[in-house]
Coordinates of N, CA and C in Angstrom, one line a residue:
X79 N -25.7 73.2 90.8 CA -24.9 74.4 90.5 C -25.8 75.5 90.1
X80 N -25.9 77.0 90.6 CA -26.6 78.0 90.6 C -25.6 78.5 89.7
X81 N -26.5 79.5 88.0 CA -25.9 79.8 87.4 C -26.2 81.4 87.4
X82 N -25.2 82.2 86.7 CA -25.1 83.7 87.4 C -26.1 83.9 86.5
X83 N -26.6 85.4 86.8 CA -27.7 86.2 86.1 C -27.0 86.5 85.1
X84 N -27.7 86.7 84.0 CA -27.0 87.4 83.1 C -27.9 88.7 82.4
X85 N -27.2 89.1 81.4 CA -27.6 90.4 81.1 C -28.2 90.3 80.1
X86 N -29.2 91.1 79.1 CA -29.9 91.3 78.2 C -28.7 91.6 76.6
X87 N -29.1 90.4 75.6 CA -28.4 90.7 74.8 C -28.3 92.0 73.5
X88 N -29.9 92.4 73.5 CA -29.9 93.7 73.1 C -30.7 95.0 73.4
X89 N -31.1 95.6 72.8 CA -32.1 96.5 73.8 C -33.4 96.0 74.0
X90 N -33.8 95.3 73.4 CA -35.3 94.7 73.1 C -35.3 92.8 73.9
X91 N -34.7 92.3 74.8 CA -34.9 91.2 75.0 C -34.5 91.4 77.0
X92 N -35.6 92.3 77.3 CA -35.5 92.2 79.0 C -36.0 91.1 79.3
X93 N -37.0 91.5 78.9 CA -38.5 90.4 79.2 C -37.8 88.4 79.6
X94 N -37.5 88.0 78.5 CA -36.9 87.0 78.5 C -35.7 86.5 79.1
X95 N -34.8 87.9 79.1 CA -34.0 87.4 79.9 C -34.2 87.5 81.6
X96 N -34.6 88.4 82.1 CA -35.5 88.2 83.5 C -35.8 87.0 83.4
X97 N -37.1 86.6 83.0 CA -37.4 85.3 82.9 C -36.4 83.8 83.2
X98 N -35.2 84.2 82.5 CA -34.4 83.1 82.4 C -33.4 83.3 83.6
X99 N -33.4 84.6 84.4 CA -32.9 85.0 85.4 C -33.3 84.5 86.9
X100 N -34.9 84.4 86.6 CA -35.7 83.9 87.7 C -35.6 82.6 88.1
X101 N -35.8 81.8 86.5 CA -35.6 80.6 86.2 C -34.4 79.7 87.4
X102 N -33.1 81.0 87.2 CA -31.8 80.2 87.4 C -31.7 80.9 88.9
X103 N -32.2 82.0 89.6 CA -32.4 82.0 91.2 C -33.5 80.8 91.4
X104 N -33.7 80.7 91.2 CA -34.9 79.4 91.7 C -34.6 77.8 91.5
X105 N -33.8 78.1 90.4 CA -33.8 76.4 90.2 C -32.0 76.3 89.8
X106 N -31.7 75.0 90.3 CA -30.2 74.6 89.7 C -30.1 74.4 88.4
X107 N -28.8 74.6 87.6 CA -28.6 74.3 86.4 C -29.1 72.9 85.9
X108 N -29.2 72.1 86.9 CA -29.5 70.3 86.2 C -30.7 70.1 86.4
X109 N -31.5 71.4 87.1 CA -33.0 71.2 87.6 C -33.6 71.8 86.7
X110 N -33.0 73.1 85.4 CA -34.1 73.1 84.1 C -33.9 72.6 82.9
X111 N -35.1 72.1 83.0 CA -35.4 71.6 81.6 C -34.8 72.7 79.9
X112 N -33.9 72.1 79.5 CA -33.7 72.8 78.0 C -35.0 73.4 77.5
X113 N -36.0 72.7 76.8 CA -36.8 72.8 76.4 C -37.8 74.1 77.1
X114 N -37.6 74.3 78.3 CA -38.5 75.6 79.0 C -37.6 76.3 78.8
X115 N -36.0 76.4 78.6 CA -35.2 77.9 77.9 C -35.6 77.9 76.5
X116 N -35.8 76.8 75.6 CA -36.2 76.7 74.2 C -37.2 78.0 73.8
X117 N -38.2 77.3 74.6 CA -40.0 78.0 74.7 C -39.9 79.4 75.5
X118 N -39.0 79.6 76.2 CA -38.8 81.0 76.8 C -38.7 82.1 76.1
X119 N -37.7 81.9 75.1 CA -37.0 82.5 73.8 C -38.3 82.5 72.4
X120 N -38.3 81.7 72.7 CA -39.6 81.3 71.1 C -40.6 82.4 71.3
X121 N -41.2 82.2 72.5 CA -42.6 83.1 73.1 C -42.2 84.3 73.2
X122 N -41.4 84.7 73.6 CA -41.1 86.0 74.1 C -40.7 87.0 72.8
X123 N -40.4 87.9 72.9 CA -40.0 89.0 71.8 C -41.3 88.8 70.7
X124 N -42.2 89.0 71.0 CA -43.8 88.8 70.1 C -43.9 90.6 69.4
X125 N -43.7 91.2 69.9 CA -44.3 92.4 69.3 C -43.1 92.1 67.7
X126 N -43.9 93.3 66.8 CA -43.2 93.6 65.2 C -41.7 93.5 65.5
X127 N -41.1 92.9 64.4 CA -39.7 93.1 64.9 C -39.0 92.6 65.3
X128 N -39.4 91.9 66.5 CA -38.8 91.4 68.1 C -38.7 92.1 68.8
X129 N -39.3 93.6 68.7 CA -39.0 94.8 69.6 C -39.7 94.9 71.0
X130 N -39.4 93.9 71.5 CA -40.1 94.0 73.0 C -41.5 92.6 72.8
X131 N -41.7 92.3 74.3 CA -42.4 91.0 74.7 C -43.8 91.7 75.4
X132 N -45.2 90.7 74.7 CA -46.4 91.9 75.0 C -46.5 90.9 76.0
X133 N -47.4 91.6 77.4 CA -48.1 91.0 78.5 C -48.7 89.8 78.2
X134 N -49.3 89.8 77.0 CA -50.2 88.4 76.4 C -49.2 87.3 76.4
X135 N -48.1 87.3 76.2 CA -46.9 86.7 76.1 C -46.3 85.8 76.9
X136 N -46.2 87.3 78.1 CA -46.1 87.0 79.4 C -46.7 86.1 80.1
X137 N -48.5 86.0 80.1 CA -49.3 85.8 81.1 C -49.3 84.5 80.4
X138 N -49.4 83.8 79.1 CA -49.2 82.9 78.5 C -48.0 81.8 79.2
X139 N -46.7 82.7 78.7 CA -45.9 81.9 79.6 C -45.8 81.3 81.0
X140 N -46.5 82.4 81.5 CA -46.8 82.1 83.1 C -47.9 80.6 83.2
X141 N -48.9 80.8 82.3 CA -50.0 79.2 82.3 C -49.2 78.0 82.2
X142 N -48.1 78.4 81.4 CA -47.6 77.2 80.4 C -46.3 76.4 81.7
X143 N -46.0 77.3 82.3 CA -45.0 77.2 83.1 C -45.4 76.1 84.3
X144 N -46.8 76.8 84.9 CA -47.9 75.8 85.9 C -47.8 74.6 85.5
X145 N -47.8 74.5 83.9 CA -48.5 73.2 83.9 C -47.3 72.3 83.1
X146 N -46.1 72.7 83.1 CA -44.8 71.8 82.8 C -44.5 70.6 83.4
X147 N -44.5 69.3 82.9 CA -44.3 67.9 83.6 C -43.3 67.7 82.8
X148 N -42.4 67.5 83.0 CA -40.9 66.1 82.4 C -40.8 65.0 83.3
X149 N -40.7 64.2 82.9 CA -39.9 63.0 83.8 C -38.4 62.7 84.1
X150 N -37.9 64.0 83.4 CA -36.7 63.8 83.6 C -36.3 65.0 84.4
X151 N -37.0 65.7 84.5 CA -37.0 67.0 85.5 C -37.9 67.4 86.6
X152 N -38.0 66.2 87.1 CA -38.6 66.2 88.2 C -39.2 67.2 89.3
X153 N -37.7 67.6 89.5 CA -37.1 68.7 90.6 C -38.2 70.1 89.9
X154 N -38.3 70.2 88.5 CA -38.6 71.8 87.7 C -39.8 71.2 88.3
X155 N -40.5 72.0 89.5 CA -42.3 72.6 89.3 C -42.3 73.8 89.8
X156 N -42.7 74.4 89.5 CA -43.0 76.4 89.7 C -44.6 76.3 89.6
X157 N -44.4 77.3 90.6 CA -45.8 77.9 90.3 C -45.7 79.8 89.9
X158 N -46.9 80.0 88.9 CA -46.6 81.3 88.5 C -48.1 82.6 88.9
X159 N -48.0 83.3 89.0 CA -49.3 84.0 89.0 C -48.8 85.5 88.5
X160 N -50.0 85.4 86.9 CA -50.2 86.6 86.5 C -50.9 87.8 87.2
X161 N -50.4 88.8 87.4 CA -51.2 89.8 88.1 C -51.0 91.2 87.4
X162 N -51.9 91.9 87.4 CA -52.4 93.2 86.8 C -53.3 94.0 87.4
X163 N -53.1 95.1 86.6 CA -53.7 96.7 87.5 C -53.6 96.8 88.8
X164 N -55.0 96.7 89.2 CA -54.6 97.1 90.7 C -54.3 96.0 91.8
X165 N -54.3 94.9 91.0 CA -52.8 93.9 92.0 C -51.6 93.9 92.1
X166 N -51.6 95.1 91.6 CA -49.9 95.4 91.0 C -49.6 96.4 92.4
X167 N -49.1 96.5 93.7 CA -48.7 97.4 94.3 C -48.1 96.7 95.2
X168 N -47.3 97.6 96.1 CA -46.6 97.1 97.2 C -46.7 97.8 98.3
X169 N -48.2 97.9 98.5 CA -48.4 98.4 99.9 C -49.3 97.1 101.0
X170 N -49.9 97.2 101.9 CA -50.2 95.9 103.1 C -50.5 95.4 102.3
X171 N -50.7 94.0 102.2 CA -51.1 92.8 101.8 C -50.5 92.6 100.2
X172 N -49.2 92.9 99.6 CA -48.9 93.0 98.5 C -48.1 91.6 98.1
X173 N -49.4 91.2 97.2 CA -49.0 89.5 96.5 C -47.5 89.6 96.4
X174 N -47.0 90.8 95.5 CA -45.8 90.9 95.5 C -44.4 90.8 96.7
X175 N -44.8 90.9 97.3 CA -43.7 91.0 99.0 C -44.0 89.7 99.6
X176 N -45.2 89.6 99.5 CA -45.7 87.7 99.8 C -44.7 86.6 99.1
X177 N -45.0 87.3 97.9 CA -44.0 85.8 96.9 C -43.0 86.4 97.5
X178 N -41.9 87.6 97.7 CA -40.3 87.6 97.5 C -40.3 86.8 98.9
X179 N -41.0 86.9 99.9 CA -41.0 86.6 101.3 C -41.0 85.1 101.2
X180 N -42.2 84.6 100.2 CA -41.6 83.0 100.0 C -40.4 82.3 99.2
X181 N -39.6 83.4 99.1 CA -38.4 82.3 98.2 C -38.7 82.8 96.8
X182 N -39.6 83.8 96.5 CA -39.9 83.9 94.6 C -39.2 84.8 94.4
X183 N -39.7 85.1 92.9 CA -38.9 86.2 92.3 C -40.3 86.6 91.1
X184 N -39.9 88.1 90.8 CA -41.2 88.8 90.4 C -40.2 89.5 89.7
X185 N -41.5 89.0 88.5 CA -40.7 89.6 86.8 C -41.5 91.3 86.8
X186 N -41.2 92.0 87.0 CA -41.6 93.4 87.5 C -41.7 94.2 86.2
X187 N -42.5 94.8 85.3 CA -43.0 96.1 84.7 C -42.7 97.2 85.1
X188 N -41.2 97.9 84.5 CA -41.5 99.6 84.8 C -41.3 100.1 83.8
X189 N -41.2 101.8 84.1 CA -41.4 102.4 83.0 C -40.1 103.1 83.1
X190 N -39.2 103.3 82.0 CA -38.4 104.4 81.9 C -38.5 105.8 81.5
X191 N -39.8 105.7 81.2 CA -40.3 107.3 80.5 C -41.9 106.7 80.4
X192 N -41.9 108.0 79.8 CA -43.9 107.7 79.8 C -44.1 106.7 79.1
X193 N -43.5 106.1 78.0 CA -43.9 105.1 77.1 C -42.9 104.3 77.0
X194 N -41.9 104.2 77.9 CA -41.0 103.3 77.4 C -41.1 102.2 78.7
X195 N -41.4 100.7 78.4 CA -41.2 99.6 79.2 C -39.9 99.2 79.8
X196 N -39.9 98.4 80.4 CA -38.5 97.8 80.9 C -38.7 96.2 81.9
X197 N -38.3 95.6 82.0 CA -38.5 94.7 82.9 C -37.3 94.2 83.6
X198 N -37.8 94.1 85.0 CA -36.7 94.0 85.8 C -37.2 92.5 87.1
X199 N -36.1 91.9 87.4 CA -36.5 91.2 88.7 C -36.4 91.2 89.9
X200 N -37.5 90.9 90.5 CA -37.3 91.5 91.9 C -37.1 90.4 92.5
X201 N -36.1 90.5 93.4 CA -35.7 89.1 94.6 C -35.9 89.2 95.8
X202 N -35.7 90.8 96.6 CA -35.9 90.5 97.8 C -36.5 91.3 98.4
X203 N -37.0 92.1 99.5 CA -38.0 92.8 100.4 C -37.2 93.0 101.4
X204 N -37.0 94.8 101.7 CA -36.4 94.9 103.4 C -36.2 96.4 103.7
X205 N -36.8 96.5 104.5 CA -37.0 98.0 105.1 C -37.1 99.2 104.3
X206 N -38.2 98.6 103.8 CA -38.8 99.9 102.5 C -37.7 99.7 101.1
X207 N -37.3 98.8 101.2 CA -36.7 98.7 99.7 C -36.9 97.7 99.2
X208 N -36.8 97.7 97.6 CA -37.2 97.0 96.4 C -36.2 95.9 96.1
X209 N -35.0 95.0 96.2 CA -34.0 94.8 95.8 C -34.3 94.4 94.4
X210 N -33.3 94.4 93.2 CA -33.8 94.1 92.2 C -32.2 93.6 91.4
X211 N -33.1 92.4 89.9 CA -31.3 92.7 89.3 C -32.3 93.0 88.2
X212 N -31.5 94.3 87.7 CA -31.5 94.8 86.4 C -30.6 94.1 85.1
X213 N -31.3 93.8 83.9 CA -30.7 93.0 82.6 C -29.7 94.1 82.1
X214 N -30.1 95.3 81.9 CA -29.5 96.2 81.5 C -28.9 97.0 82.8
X215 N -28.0 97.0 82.6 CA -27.0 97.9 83.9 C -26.8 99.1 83.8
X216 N -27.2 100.1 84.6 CA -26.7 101.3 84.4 C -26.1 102.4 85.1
X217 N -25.4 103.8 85.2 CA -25.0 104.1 86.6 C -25.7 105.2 87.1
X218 N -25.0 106.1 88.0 CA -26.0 107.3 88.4 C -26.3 108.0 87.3
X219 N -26.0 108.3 86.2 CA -26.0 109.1 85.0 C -27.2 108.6 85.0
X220 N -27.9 107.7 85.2 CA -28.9 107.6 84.0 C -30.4 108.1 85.0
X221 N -30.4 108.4 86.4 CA -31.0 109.2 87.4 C -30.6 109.5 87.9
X222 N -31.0 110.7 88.7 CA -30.5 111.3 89.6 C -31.2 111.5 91.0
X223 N -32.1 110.8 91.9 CA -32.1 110.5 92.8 C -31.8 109.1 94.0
X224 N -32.0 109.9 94.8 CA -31.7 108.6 96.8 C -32.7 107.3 96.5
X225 N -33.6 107.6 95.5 CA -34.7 106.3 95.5 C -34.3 105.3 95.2
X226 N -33.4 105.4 94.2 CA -33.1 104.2 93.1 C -31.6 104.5 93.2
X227 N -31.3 103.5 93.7 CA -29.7 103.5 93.6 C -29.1 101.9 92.9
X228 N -28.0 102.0 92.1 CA -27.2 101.1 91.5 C -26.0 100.5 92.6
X229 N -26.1 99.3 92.7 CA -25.2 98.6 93.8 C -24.7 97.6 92.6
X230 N -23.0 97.2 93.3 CA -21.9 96.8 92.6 C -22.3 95.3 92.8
X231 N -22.5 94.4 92.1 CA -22.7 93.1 92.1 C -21.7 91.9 93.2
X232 N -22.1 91.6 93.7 CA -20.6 90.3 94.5 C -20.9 89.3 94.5
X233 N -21.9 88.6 93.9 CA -22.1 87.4 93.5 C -23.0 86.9 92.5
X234 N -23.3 85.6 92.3 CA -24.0 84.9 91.2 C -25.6 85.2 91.5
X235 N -25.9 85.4 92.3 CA -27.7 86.1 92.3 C -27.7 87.5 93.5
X236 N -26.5 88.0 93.5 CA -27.1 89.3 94.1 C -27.6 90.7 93.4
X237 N -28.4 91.5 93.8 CA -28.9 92.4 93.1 C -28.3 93.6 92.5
X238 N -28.5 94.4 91.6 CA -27.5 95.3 91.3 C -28.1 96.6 90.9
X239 N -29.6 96.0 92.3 CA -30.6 97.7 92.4 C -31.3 98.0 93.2
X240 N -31.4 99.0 93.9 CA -31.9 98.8 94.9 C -33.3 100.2 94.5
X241 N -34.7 100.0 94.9 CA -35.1 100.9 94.6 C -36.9 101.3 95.8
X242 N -36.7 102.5 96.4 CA -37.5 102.5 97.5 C -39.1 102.2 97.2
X243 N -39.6 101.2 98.1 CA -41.2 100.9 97.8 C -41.5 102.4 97.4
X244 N -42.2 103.6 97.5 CA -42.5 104.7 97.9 C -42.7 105.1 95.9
X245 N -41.4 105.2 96.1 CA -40.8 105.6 94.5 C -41.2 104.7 93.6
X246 N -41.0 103.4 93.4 CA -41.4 102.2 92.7 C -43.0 102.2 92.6
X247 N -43.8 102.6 93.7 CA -45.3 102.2 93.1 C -46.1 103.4 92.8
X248 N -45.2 104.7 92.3 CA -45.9 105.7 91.9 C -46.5 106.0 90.5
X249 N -47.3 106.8 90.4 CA -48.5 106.7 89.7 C -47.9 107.8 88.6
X250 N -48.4 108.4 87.2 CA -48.3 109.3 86.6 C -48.3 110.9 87.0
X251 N -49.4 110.9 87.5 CA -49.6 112.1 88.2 C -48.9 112.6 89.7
X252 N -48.3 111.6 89.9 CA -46.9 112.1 91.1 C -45.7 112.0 90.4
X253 N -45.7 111.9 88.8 CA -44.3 112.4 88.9 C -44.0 113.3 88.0
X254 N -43.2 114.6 88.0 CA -43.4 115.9 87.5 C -42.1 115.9 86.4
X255 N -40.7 116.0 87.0 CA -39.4 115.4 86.0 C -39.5 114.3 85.2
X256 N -38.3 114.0 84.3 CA -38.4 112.6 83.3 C -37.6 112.1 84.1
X257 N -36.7 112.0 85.1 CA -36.2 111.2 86.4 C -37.5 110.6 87.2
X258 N -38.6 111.6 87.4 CA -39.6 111.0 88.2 C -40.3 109.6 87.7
X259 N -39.7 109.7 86.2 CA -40.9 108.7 85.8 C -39.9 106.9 85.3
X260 N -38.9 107.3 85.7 CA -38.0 106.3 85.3 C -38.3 105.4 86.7
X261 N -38.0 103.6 86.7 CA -37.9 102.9 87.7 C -39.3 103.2 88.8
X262 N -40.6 103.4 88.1 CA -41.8 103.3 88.2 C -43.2 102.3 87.9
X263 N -43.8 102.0 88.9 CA -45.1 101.1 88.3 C -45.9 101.5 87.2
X264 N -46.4 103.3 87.7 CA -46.7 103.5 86.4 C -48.6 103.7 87.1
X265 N -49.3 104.0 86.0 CA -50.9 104.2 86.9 C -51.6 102.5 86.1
X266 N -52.4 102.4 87.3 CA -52.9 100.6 87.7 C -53.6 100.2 86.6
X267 N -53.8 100.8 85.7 CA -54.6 100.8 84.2 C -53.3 99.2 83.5
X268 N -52.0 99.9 83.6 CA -51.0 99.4 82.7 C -50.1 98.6 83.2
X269 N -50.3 98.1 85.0 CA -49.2 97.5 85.7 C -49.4 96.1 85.3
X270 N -48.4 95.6 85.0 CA -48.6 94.0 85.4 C -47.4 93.3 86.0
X271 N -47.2 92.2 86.6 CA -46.4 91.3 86.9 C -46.6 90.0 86.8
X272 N -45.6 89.2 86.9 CA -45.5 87.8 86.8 C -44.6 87.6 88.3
X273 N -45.2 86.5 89.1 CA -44.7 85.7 90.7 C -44.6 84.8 89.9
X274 N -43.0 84.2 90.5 CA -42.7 82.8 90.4 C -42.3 82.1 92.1
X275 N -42.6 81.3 92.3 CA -42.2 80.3 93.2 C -42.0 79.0 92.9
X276 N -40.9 78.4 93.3 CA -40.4 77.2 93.3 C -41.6 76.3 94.3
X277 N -41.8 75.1 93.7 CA -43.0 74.0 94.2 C -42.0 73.2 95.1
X278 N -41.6 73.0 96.3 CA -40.7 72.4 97.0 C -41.6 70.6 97.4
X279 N -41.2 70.0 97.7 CA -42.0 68.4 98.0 C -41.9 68.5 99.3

């Protein structure tokens, strides 16, 4: 049984929930281990506070994920790859388009303003667009351009974002409005991502 995405329970827990989002496009409900949602939650929300999950966090969980054995969960093997700065894009040869192409999902770093993080996952690749499901949902109010548009959900892993390669791997200095800078990579100094793929036998 494939369980639906779900949403972020406050403003500060993207990170983890993505994660647990990717988890459940990838693998059946009887195929994850408790214990890897246990440790998902535990690791994650590291900064003061619980106010947000640092990269170190991230890239941590990603090691720990490689190297998960149960005997009772056989079916759970993933493989993960941490990537940063300038492996972070989605132009020819983009690790990123590679994993969605193989069946993954990519825990994606943007920015909603100059300093504000967000994480989102990416599922699928197709004719210059980004598909994505966003934890936090939001509608045209919250931008106002054709790049990034909000799509109505119709099932248990479909996306509810769509956002154009072009727009998504822009840099600081191409974007001039605070719309320009929303649902961006951001400059290669600060990008990172996490690939997951499912280990099939």
């Amino acid at each position: 049984m494939k369980v639906p995405f779900r949403q972020q329970a406050s403003e500060f827990d993207c990170v983890p929930t993505s994660l647990i989002n990717a988890l459940v496009y990838l693998f059946g409900r009887k195929e994850i281990p408790p214990f890897v949602v246990q440790r998902v939650y535990r690791d994650c929300l590291d900064y003061e506070s619980a106010r947000g999950t640092s990269g170190r966090a991230i890239q941590d969980l990603g090691f720990w994920l490689n190297c998960y054995n149960e005997k009772s969960y056989v079916k759970f093997t993933i493989e993960t790859k941490y990537i940063f700065g300038e492996q972070v894009h989605l132009r020819r040869n983009s690790r990123i388009i590679k994993c969605l192409n193989a069946n993954g999902a990519a825990l994606l770093c943007v920015h909603l303003s100059r300093y504000e993080w967000h994480c989102i996952l990416g599922i699928r690749y197709e004719r210059g667009w980004l598909y994505c499901y966003d934890p936090y949902p939001r509608t045209t109010r919250f931008i106002n351009n054709d790049s990034v548009q909000f799509i109505s959900t119709t099932g248990h892993h479909t996306p509810n974002l769509k956002i154009r390669m072009d727009w998504l791997d822009k840099e600081f200095n191409q974007a001039v409005t605070p719309d320009d800078r929303k649902y961006i990579l951001g400059d290669y100094d600060d990008r990172e991502c996490l690939l997951l793929n499912r280990i099939r036998e």
